Amino acid sequence: MKMVKLKFGFTSVRTRNWSVGISIMVLALIFIIRYEQSGHKLTTEIDEFDIEGESVQEPAKKPHLITLEDLDYLFSNREEEEDEANGLLVWSHMRPFLERPDALPETGQGIEEAALAMKGLVSLINKEKRASSSASGMVSMKARRTCPDFVNVADVDLSGLSPVLELPCGLTEDSSVTFVGVPDEHSRNFQIQLVGSGILRYGVNFSKPSIVQNTWTEKLGWGEEVRCPCHGSYENQIVDELPLCNEQTSRITLEESSNDDAMMDDFPFLRGNPFTATLWFGIEGFHMTVNGRHETSFPYREKLEPWLVSAVKVSGGLKLLSVSATRLPVPDDHASLAIEEKLKAPSLSGTRITLLVGVFSTGNNFKRRMALRRSWMQYEEVRSGNVAVRFLIGLHTNEQVNLEMWREAKAYADIQFMPFVDYYGLLSLKTVALCILGTKVIPAKYIMKTDDDAFVRIDELLLSLKNKPSSALLYGLISFDSSPDREQGSKWYIRKEEWPLGSYPPWAHGPGYIISQDIAKFVVKGHRERDLRLFKLEDVAMGIWIQQFNQTVKRVKYMNDKRFHNSGCESNYILVHYQTPRLVLCLWEKLQNESQSVCCE
Ligand SMILES: *[C@@H]1O[C@H](CO)[C@@H](O)[C@H](O)[C@H]1NC(C)=O
Ligand SMILES: *[C@@H]1O[C@H](CO)[C@@H](O)[C@H](O)[C@H]1NC(C)=O
Ligand SMILES: *[C@@H]1O[C@H](CO)[C@@H](O)[C@H](O)[C@H]1NC(C)=O
């Protein structure tokens, strides 16, 4: 769970609610959703032009059941693959935790897709092996270029329903997609869709000049739409420091006539006039810039994060001259560059180490992981093996991304894979996996959880841990008094059935917290024996489990430290969050240069 600072200076756990006081406008859309077995791509056909009526058809939802077949496949003998990358050390322990009857709702889908992804990956690995053993280097070189940095298409034909652009390895923060087009003279609307595990829709309406953004997921259907010009309570909402709607556009009020030319001047899209619109992906959401001016922002929702987007669709009344996507996630070429020895995880002595740091990462975050390897993973304590850092990553729905990750795991020996796809709702299973790693695979006195966009001062952290208790410890930025988010559509939305109480027990914020080994053991045992409940917010979940430890084993020492910064950077930090790869490298350089922890922005 994250805290987001509002523009007005107050901080609240509950600020990402886009729920609005306005009544939900019924979307006049008819859609047919097909969930294709082959390749598990979501195909959506939305006929949005001629329908102004009230009829809304619910898309078909397909239940995902955990099947024994999938589980057996996932946990079948993986020795051969394990030897190669050594990335399946936790995997083999995970089966009992996935088979719980009270599994998290997305477990079925996560496992089903992971089984599919694993099959694809194994076949790619074998193909690559055959290619390299046939001594034809050409073949393997050709197989290498799988995740391009840039894709584009020109003079796009919009008559079909197929995507105008495929994004082979998804998007990442800082990626952008640029559209150059001309709305027809009599255009009523057009729309852009990003399609992946769900749909993100960006609709431009000329009959009533407005922009509508919304998301569709299999689980929740269409969410709450955000409309610009905006009215109501989301007017002040901020995403990556940008407002949801440009203020100038917002001056257009619903009362004004839609044919008012003066008003149309402020609307970013004009019929018959060319536009260049760039959709770019920030840390908290995506943003649209039209002809150089920021127009709209929209926070990410569950299942609609950039890494899950696989294609772009465009439809409606416009001529589309070109679409291009840039700054796409590209892995380093681990094979051709001789790996610098200092970037590879050192081998561990086998005795109990001081600290294990589990970094939660996801498939195509190649750049973030490289930035960490080149920065705080270079601390002497890490290089000497007293502190171990491991990335915990679920499988990706795209097999090329999986293959790249596999190569990365082999090259750096610091990745542990999860037997499920990285859905946000399954994060707390990763937390259990980290506890397994820190107790059974790499036993450590303390276990830390962090994210791949956090910078950790290992030296300062170890210093601080020196005078902390070695048992029954939770250390980090602790929330002692917080309550569940009941706003549907929020990434942190919790139903009454999931957590009936009005408040949570104390928990430490997810970007960085530390527990002692005895608590990690308790977590593993508690889940194996099913005494501990699963809960989708991993950091709150840890707080819930720790409260149970406090009640049944030993009194817990909750140690709060404000030097763990949850959003952004402040000097004299132990940990800062929301740092792009560029900032992570800059922070490291600053530490080398000035030997004090100052921020880069
Ligand atoms: C465009 O706006 C008009 C007026 O609000 C509305 O009736 C119509 O359904 C909208 N069209 C789309 C595609 O949203
Ligand atoms: C932990 O246990 C002690 C009693 O042993 C109790 O006073 C305290 O409130 C508990 N803390 C939490 C967060 O439950
Ligand atoms: C660190 O020092 C080098 C050499 O003096 C300088 O070029 C670089 O800009 C400095 N970096 C930062 C982040 O201050």
CSV table of C-alpha atoms in Angstrom, one decimal, residues 499 505-506 542-552 556 558:
chain,number,residue,atom,x,y,z
A,499,TRP,CA,-11.7,-7.3,6.2
A,505,PRO,CA,-3.4,-3.5,13.0
A,506,PRO,CA,-0.1,-1.7,12.7
A,542,MET,CA,2.3,-8.8,7.0
A,543,GLY,CA,0.9,-6.5,9.7
A,544,ILE,CA,-2.1,-8.8,10.2
A,545,TRP,CA,0.2,-11.9,10.5
A,546,ILE,CA,2.5,-10.1,12.9
A,547,GLN,CA,-0.4,-9.1,15.1
A,548,GLN,CA,-1.1,-12.8,15.4
A,549,PHE,CA,2.5,-13.5,16.3
A,550,ASN,CA,2.2,-10.8,18.9
A,551,GLN,CA,-0.9,-12.5,20.3
A,552,THR,CA,0.4,-16.1,20.3
A,556,VAL,CA,6.4,-7.6,18.9
A,558,TYR,CA,7.2,-2.2,16.3
